[in-house]
Amino acid sequence: MSRPLPSHGLLDRVLPILFPAMLFLLLNGCASVSYYGQLASGQLQLLRAREPVEKVIADPARDAKLRSHLAQSQKARTFASKHLHLPDNQSYRLYADIGRPFVVWNVFATAEFSLSPQNHCFPIAGCVAYRGYYSQSAARGEAALQQLRGMDVSIGGVEAYSTLGWFNDPILNSMMGWGDERLATLIFHELAHQRFYVQDDTEFNESFATFVEQEGTRQWRAFRGLPAENDSRLKQRDQFIQLILDTRARLEKLYAQPLPAGQMRERKAAEFEQFRRDYRVVRDSQWAGDKRYDAWVNAPLNNARLLPFGLYDQWVPAFAALFRQVGGDWVRFYAEVEKLGDLPTVQRKAALKKLAGS
């Protein structure tokens, strides 16, 4: 059932009460007041910036490209609920211009010789493998502190996130730069988080949402009579991710060895160079020299830069297999996903591994 959108006046009355209460709950943890303060103020800014998409589309004074983009987004939004059985509420039927290219910047950190992320725990979302900041400078400050502690660190800008149904999430200006189809995929992904979410299991949540995004996009194209997405581009993406996952696997074996720190660093650097060599071989022999991933590959590499790939993609094959098992029935699929989510962590991972191998 959709929740009514509060007026700005009601928001102004409710939020001064709501956010101190949220902060009181959050600050019972071990994180700093300043960190949770920026979370509250950032979310407040986002909520206050919301306006109905229909209002923007109907306003001839607004940018014509924006209005057209939003009009297309609403077709995808309707498709998400009617055909993908994702939540039917006011999320992504609102728009907010927050005046920056990303809504948050996530800081990932690992120990120098580990691929286990530094987790951060929150009362609602549970434990996640990153820390989010509404300011890029604040994210850089956190990254610098982690680097001083000897950690491998990476910062990633995020176009959108889900409040898991606690608020009606808007389409953001940060979501608008990738074309109509990319905006649709973001909507599918974020609504999937609202559809189902397991505390303390980032790999499960992100892989589930990524599968819904990918399959939803395939069906969205078919619904509009468009051909399937370019197979060569999909193959390149999958091959690139596999190169990264293979590198992760080699590094995990390396870090399990009882080597002196200096030798470990040398072999770690050698593994990253091996990844670059493997990438160039695949690029030149199979992709006709397509250099779309060159900038990412040639930038400085560390453990933290590899984290999002394992987190966002690890169980996508398992969810794809589950979707096939239920004959592509979204309602049955979500029911089976919920059963997986209810399992204890060890059993859940075992079930996912079994599905991925099927």
Tab-separated table of C-alpha atoms in Angstrom:
chain	number	residue	atom	x	y	z
A	1	MET	CA	0.000	0.000	0.000
A	2	SER	CA	1.424	3.404	-0.927
A	3	ARG	CA	1.986	6.010	1.733
A	4	PRO	CA	0.581	9.518	1.216
A	5	LEU	CA	3.189	12.155	0.472
A	6	PRO	CA	3.387	14.705	3.318
A	7	SER	CA	3.159	18.337	2.391
A	8	HIS	CA	6.273	20.439	2.902
A	9	GLY	CA	4.564	22.083	5.853
A	10	LEU	CA	3.923	18.724	7.472
A	11	LEU	CA	7.489	17.673	6.764
A	12	ASP	CA	8.766	20.798	8.472
A	13	ARG	CA	6.703	19.931	11.552
A	14	VAL	CA	7.489	16.223	11.639
A	15	LEU	CA	11.181	16.101	10.772
A	16	PRO	CA	12.458	18.208	13.707
A	17	ILE	CA	10.824	15.583	15.927
A	18	LEU	CA	11.731	12.556	13.816
A	19	PHE	CA	15.427	13.152	13.297
A	20	PRO	CA	16.422	13.759	16.930
A	21	ALA	CA	14.616	10.527	17.743
A	22	MET	CA	16.511	8.741	14.985
A	23	LEU	CA	19.762	10.187	16.232
A	24	PHE	CA	19.017	9.063	19.770
A	25	LEU	CA	18.584	5.498	18.511
A	26	LEU	CA	21.622	5.638	16.286
A	27	LEU	CA	23.903	7.174	18.864
A	28	ASN	CA	23.378	4.250	21.192
A	29	GLY	CA	25.983	2.637	18.929
A	30	CYS	CA	29.667	3.449	18.900
A	31	ALA	CA	29.770	5.865	15.957
A	32	SER	CA	30.436	9.567	16.402
A	33	VAL	CA	27.846	12.287	16.816
A	34	SER	CA	29.298	14.176	13.842
A	35	TYR	CA	28.962	11.202	11.518
A	36	TYR	CA	25.314	10.550	12.341
A	37	GLY	CA	24.657	14.277	12.319
A	38	GLN	CA	25.699	14.499	8.669
A	39	LEU	CA	23.535	11.461	7.864
A	40	ALA	CA	20.493	13.122	9.405
A	41	SER	CA	21.087	16.516	7.816
A	42	GLY	CA	21.795	14.948	4.417
A	43	GLN	CA	18.604	12.897	4.491
A	44	LEU	CA	16.655	15.932	5.668
A	45	GLN	CA	17.956	17.994	2.751
A	46	LEU	CA	16.942	15.243	0.351
A	47	LEU	CA	13.431	14.940	1.767
A	48	ARG	CA	12.834	18.673	1.689
A	49	ALA	CA	13.938	18.875	-1.949
A	50	ARG	CA	11.291	16.400	-3.139
A	51	GLU	CA	8.478	17.423	-5.457
A	52	PRO	CA	6.031	15.330	-7.488
A	53	VAL	CA	7.411	14.253	-10.853
A	54	GLU	CA	4.097	15.174	-12.483
A	55	LYS	CA	4.556	18.760	-11.295
A	56	VAL	CA	7.983	18.985	-12.911
A	57	ILE	CA	6.774	17.420	-16.156
A	58	ALA	CA	3.833	19.835	-16.354
A	59	ASP	CA	5.936	22.962	-15.761
A	60	PRO	CA	6.960	24.520	-19.113
A	61	ALA	CA	9.541	26.642	-17.316
A	62	ARG	CA	11.570	23.563	-16.366
A	63	ASP	CA	14.283	22.144	-18.609
A	64	ALA	CA	12.721	20.282	-21.541
A	65	LYS	CA	15.286	17.468	-21.431
A	66	LEU	CA	14.630	16.941	-17.727
A	67	ARG	CA	10.875	16.823	-18.277
A	68	SER	CA	11.233	14.300	-21.108
A	69	HIS	CA	13.595	12.155	-19.062
A	70	LEU	CA	11.216	12.150	-16.098
A	71	ALA	CA	8.250	11.319	-18.322
A	72	GLN	CA	10.066	8.222	-19.568
A	73	SER	CA	11.034	7.309	-16.017
A	74	GLN	CA	7.407	7.098	-14.976
A	75	LYS	CA	6.704	4.502	-17.650
A	76	ALA	CA	9.517	2.390	-16.206
A	77	ARG	CA	8.224	3.051	-12.690
A	78	THR	CA	4.759	1.768	-13.605
A	79	PHE	CA	6.315	-1.255	-15.337
A	80	ALA	CA	8.304	-2.020	-12.176
A	81	SER	CA	5.166	-2.453	-10.091
A	82	LYS	CA	2.840	-3.968	-12.677
A	83	HIS	CA	5.243	-6.419	-14.322
A	84	LEU	CA	8.166	-6.906	-11.931
A	85	HIS	CA	5.906	-6.888	-8.845
A	86	LEU	CA	8.070	-4.334	-7.081
A	87	PRO	CA	6.558	-2.056	-4.400
A	88	ASP	CA	3.755	0.226	-5.558
A	89	ASN	CA	4.274	3.403	-3.562
A	90	GLN	CA	5.380	7.002	-4.072
A	91	SER	CA	9.069	6.131	-4.337
A	92	TYR	CA	10.521	7.361	-7.652
A	93	ARG	CA	7.323	9.228	-8.413
A	94	LEU	CA	9.023	12.219	-6.799
A	95	TYR	CA	12.011	14.274	-7.954
A	96	ALA	CA	14.726	16.078	-6.010
A	97	ASP	CA	17.583	18.210	-7.290
A	98	ILE	CA	20.270	18.084	-4.604
A	99	GLY	CA	22.776	20.121	-6.587
A	100	ARG	CA	25.605	17.573	-6.768
A	101	PRO	CA	26.557	14.647	-9.045
A	102	PHE	CA	26.226	11.944	-6.373
A	103	VAL	CA	23.855	11.627	-3.452
A	104	VAL	CA	26.481	10.014	-1.209
A	105	TRP	CA	30.079	8.881	-1.410
A	106	ASN	CA	30.802	5.446	0.063
A	107	VAL	CA	34.144	4.781	1.723
A	108	PHE	CA	35.339	1.164	1.519
A	109	ALA	CA	38.244	0.038	3.672
A	110	THR	CA	40.128	-3.207	4.209
A	111	ALA	CA	43.293	-4.192	6.029
A	112	GLU	CA	46.415	-4.123	3.859
A	113	PHE	CA	46.459	-7.905	3.489
A	114	SER	CA	42.774	-8.753	3.599
A	115	LEU	CA	39.707	-8.656	1.370
A	116	SER	CA	37.321	-8.570	4.317
A	117	PRO	CA	35.655	-5.154	4.374
A	118	GLN	CA	35.554	-2.965	7.431
A	119	ASN	CA	31.866	-3.272	8.337
A	120	HIS	CA	29.695	-0.559	9.855
A	121	CYS	CA	26.452	-1.410	11.652
A	122	PHE	CA	23.236	0.582	11.817
A	123	PRO	CA	19.935	-0.142	13.597
A	124	ILE	CA	17.793	-0.276	10.440
A	125	ALA	CA	20.120	-1.340	7.631
A	126	GLY	CA	22.224	-3.698	9.738
A	127	CYS	CA	25.921	-4.093	8.945
A	128	VAL	CA	27.205	-2.905	5.578
A	129	ALA	CA	30.658	-2.943	4.020
A	130	TYR	CA	31.061	0.808	3.631
A	131	ARG	CA	30.440	4.151	5.307
A	132	GLY	CA	28.406	6.759	3.443
A	133	TYR	CA	28.928	10.526	3.412
A	134	TYR	CA	26.739	13.219	1.878
A	135	SER	CA	29.843	15.357	1.300
A	136	GLN	CA	32.710	14.313	-0.952
A	137	SER	CA	35.170	16.241	1.207
A	138	ALA	CA	33.963	14.388	4.316
A	139	ALA	CA	34.404	11.064	2.499
A	140	ARG	CA	37.921	12.058	1.507
A	141	GLY	CA	38.661	13.024	5.107
A	142	GLU	CA	37.510	9.615	6.333
A	143	ALA	CA	39.558	7.910	3.625
A	144	ALA	CA	42.653	9.850	4.655
A	145	LEU	CA	42.191	8.807	8.285
A	146	GLN	CA	41.840	5.167	7.276
A	147	GLN	CA	44.961	5.386	5.118
A	148	LEU	CA	46.914	6.796	8.077
A	149	ARG	CA	45.879	3.641	9.949
A	150	GLY	CA	47.423	1.513	7.207
A	151	MET	CA	44.153	0.517	5.553
A	152	ASP	CA	43.482	0.062	1.835
A	153	VAL	CA	40.761	2.589	0.968
A	154	SER	CA	38.478	3.391	-1.961
A	155	ILE	CA	35.798	6.062	-2.456
A	156	GLY	CA	32.828	5.469	-4.751
A	157	GLY	CA	30.142	7.986	-5.713
A	158	VAL	CA	26.581	6.658	-5.448
A	159	GLU	CA	23.779	7.874	-7.723
A	160	ALA	CA	20.925	6.562	-5.572
A	161	TYR	CA	20.129	4.577	-2.467
A	162	SER	CA	17.086	3.075	-0.842
A	163	THR	CA	15.702	3.952	2.575
A	164	LEU	CA	14.073	0.489	2.503
A	165	GLY	CA	10.577	1.940	2.487
A	166	TRP	CA	10.971	4.211	5.513
A	167	PHE	CA	10.623	7.218	3.210
A	168	ASN	CA	9.324	7.732	-0.316
A	169	ASP	CA	12.623	7.820	-2.180
A	170	PRO	CA	12.847	10.359	-5.005
A	171	ILE	CA	14.467	10.287	-8.404
A	172	LEU	CA	17.564	12.424	-7.941
A	173	ASN	CA	19.366	14.687	-10.343
A	174	SER	CA	22.360	12.390	-9.717
A	175	MET	CA	20.416	9.620	-11.477
A	176	MET	CA	19.761	11.610	-14.628
A	177	GLY	CA	23.037	11.542	-16.533
A	178	TRP	CA	22.952	7.997	-17.960
A	179	GLY	CA	19.956	8.054	-20.289
A	180	ASP	CA	16.436	6.683	-19.940
A	181	GLU	CA	17.396	3.023	-19.706
A	182	ARG	CA	20.051	3.552	-17.035
A	183	LEU	CA	17.515	5.490	-14.980
A	184	ALA	CA	15.066	2.601	-15.320
A	185	THR	CA	17.704	0.116	-14.125
A	186	LEU	CA	18.431	2.259	-11.071
A	187	ILE	CA	14.732	2.371	-10.212
A	188	PHE	CA	14.456	-1.422	-10.529
A	189	HIS	CA	17.560	-1.914	-8.357
A	190	GLU	CA	16.500	0.422	-5.563
A	191	LEU	CA	12.910	-0.846	-5.481
A	192	ALA	CA	14.302	-4.375	-5.141
A	193	HIS	CA	15.899	-3.278	-1.869
A	194	GLN	CA	12.471	-2.135	-0.712
A	195	ARG	CA	10.965	-5.462	-1.811
A	196	PHE	CA	13.316	-7.544	0.338
A	197	TYR	CA	16.370	-6.857	2.475
A	198	VAL	CA	18.365	-8.998	4.895
A	199	GLN	CA	20.233	-7.321	7.699
A	200	ASP	CA	23.991	-7.878	7.818
A	201	ASP	CA	24.339	-9.520	4.388
A	202	THR	CA	25.504	-6.972	1.825
A	203	GLU	CA	26.448	-9.638	-0.743
A	204	PHE	CA	22.949	-11.145	-0.652
A	205	ASN	CA	21.138	-7.797	-0.815
A	206	GLU	CA	23.200	-6.271	-3.588
A	207	SER	CA	23.331	-9.427	-5.696
A	208	PHE	CA	19.553	-9.789	-5.391
A	209	ALA	CA	18.973	-6.168	-6.417
A	210	THR	CA	21.495	-6.463	-9.254
A	211	PHE	CA	19.709	-9.539	-10.619
A	212	VAL	CA	16.331	-7.764	-10.450
A	213	GLU	CA	17.922	-4.796	-12.223
A	214	GLN	CA	19.397	-6.943	-14.991
A	215	GLU	CA	16.378	-9.189	-15.571
A	216	GLY	CA	14.023	-6.249	-15.157
A	217	THR	CA	15.931	-4.315	-17.810
A	218	ARG	CA	15.791	-7.283	-20.185
A	219	GLN	CA	12.018	-7.504	-19.748
A	220	TRP	CA	11.617	-3.721	-19.974
A	221	ARG	CA	13.350	-3.726	-23.369
A	222	ALA	CA	11.199	-6.629	-24.586
A	223	PHE	CA	8.051	-4.860	-23.337
A	224	ARG	CA	8.921	-1.847	-25.510
A	225	GLY	CA	9.696	-4.025	-28.516
A	226	LEU	CA	13.424	-3.311	-28.370
A	227	PRO	CA	16.106	-5.894	-29.118
A	228	ALA	CA	18.050	-7.426	-26.276
A	229	GLU	CA	20.958	-5.423	-24.944
A	230	ASN	CA	24.099	-5.749	-27.052
A	231	ASP	CA	25.465	-9.199	-26.249
A	232	SER	CA	29.060	-8.151	-26.858
A	233	ARG	CA	28.828	-5.389	-24.259
A	234	LEU	CA	27.289	-7.771	-21.733
A	235	LYS	CA	29.987	-10.326	-22.452
A	236	GLN	CA	32.688	-7.709	-21.971
A	237	ARG	CA	31.184	-6.643	-18.654
A	238	ASP	CA	30.974	-10.232	-17.443
A	239	GLN	CA	34.526	-10.994	-18.547
A	240	PHE	CA	35.842	-7.870	-16.846
A	241	ILE	CA	34.101	-8.745	-13.587
A	242	GLN	CA	35.408	-12.298	-13.796
A	243	LEU	CA	38.977	-11.000	-14.162
A	244	ILE	CA	38.479	-9.022	-10.963
A	245	LEU	CA	36.941	-11.962	-9.125
A	246	ASP	CA	39.812	-14.191	-10.236
A	247	THR	CA	42.253	-11.615	-8.896
A	248	ARG	CA	40.374	-11.541	-5.605
A	249	ALA	CA	40.613	-15.323	-5.360
A	250	ARG	CA	44.363	-15.262	-5.941
A	251	LEU	CA	44.823	-12.500	-3.374
A	252	GLU	CA	42.782	-14.401	-0.781
A	253	LYS	CA	45.108	-17.387	-1.198
A	254	LEU	CA	48.118	-15.093	-0.927
A	255	TYR	CA	46.904	-13.393	2.251
A	256	ALA	CA	46.352	-16.780	3.903
A	257	GLN	CA	50.087	-17.503	3.676
A	258	PRO	CA	52.429	-16.745	6.616
A	259	LEU	CA	54.720	-14.378	4.705
A	260	PRO	CA	56.723	-11.389	5.997
A	261	ALA	CA	55.039	-8.032	5.322
A	262	GLY	CA	57.620	-6.922	2.773
A	263	GLN	CA	57.301	-10.091	0.717
A	264	MET	CA	53.521	-9.964	0.988
A	265	ARG	CA	53.504	-6.422	-0.435
A	266	GLU	CA	55.678	-7.459	-3.368
A	267	ARG	CA	53.463	-10.399	-4.216
A	268	LYS	CA	50.327	-8.308	-3.764
A	269	ALA	CA	51.677	-5.756	-6.257
A	270	ALA	CA	52.578	-8.603	-8.617
A	271	GLU	CA	48.992	-9.899	-8.517
A	272	PHE	CA	47.639	-6.487	-9.501
A	273	GLU	CA	50.102	-6.346	-12.393
A	274	GLN	CA	48.983	-9.829	-13.420
A	275	PHE	CA	45.400	-8.565	-13.462
A	276	ARG	CA	46.405	-5.679	-15.738
A	277	ARG	CA	48.237	-8.050	-18.107
A	278	ASP	CA	45.270	-10.445	-18.200
A	279	TYR	CA	42.936	-7.535	-18.888
A	280	ARG	CA	45.036	-6.268	-21.801
A	281	VAL	CA	45.155	-9.745	-23.340
A	282	VAL	CA	41.368	-10.092	-23.207
A	283	ARG	CA	40.826	-6.502	-24.391
A	284	ASP	CA	43.102	-6.827	-27.404
A	285	SER	CA	42.284	-10.402	-28.411
A	286	GLN	CA	38.547	-10.530	-27.767
A	287	TRP	CA	37.239	-6.942	-27.575
A	288	ALA	CA	38.918	-5.499	-30.674
A	289	GLY	CA	40.876	-3.137	-28.463
A	290	ASP	CA	37.806	-1.574	-26.788
A	291	LYS	CA	39.274	0.591	-24.005
A	292	ARG	CA	36.161	1.357	-21.959
A	293	TYR	CA	37.683	-0.134	-18.797
A	294	ASP	CA	41.208	1.225	-19.278
A	295	ALA	CA	40.820	4.162	-16.900
A	296	TRP	CA	39.633	1.916	-14.082
A	297	VAL	CA	42.374	-0.651	-14.671
A	298	ASN	CA	45.178	1.886	-14.960
A	299	ALA	CA	44.254	3.780	-11.798
A	300	PRO	CA	46.022	2.742	-8.551
A	301	LEU	CA	44.664	-0.600	-7.362
A	302	ASN	CA	44.190	-1.907	-3.838
A	303	ASN	CA	42.000	-4.365	-1.957
A	304	ALA	CA	39.231	-1.843	-1.300
A	305	ARG	CA	38.760	-1.071	-4.998
A	306	LEU	CA	37.919	-4.736	-5.596
A	307	LEU	CA	35.269	-4.929	-2.866
A	308	PRO	CA	32.171	-3.659	-4.716
A	309	PHE	CA	32.526	-6.322	-7.405
A	310	GLY	CA	32.300	-9.220	-5.010
A	311	LEU	CA	29.578	-7.477	-3.035
A	312	TYR	CA	27.332	-6.543	-5.952
A	313	ASP	CA	27.797	-9.542	-8.219
A	314	GLN	CA	28.756	-12.587	-6.179
A	315	TRP	CA	25.344	-14.266	-6.051
A	316	VAL	CA	23.787	-12.959	-9.274
A	317	PRO	CA	24.169	-16.398	-10.980
A	318	ALA	CA	22.430	-17.993	-7.993
A	319	PHE	CA	19.442	-15.655	-8.251
A	320	ALA	CA	19.343	-16.176	-12.020
A	321	ALA	CA	19.192	-19.939	-11.454
A	322	LEU	CA	16.430	-19.500	-8.884
A	323	PHE	CA	14.446	-17.361	-11.325
A	324	ARG	CA	14.705	-20.101	-13.937
A	325	GLN	CA	13.609	-22.719	-11.407
A	326	VAL	CA	10.338	-20.869	-10.767
A	327	GLY	CA	9.712	-20.420	-14.484
A	328	GLY	CA	10.292	-16.680	-14.450
A	329	ASP	CA	7.381	-16.079	-12.084
A	330	TRP	CA	8.268	-12.951	-10.092
A	331	VAL	CA	5.859	-13.635	-7.225
A	332	ARG	CA	7.203	-17.159	-6.711
A	333	PHE	CA	10.747	-15.859	-7.118
A	334	TYR	CA	10.350	-13.305	-4.326
A	335	ALA	CA	8.785	-15.954	-2.096
A	336	GLU	CA	11.814	-18.192	-2.608
A	337	VAL	CA	14.179	-15.258	-2.020
A	338	GLU	CA	12.444	-14.594	1.286
A	339	LYS	CA	12.931	-18.230	2.264
A	340	LEU	CA	16.643	-17.883	1.541
A	341	GLY	CA	16.788	-14.673	3.545
A	342	ASP	CA	15.206	-16.376	6.539
A	343	LEU	CA	17.921	-19.031	6.667
A	344	PRO	CA	20.853	-18.717	9.085
A	345	THR	CA	23.841	-17.131	7.350
A	346	VAL	CA	25.843	-20.338	6.888
A	347	GLN	CA	22.870	-22.233	5.440
A	348	ARG	CA	21.942	-19.275	3.226
A	349	LYS	CA	25.406	-19.145	1.686
A	350	ALA	CA	25.419	-22.908	1.169
A	351	ALA	CA	22.050	-22.703	-0.604
A	352	LEU	CA	23.296	-19.866	-2.807
A	353	LYS	CA	26.437	-21.813	-3.721
A	354	LYS	CA	24.288	-24.792	-4.680
A	355	LEU	CA	22.069	-22.586	-6.840
A	356	ALA	CA	25.055	-20.915	-8.493
A	357	GLY	CA	26.407	-24.326	-9.479
A	358	SER	CA	23.132	-25.598	-10.875
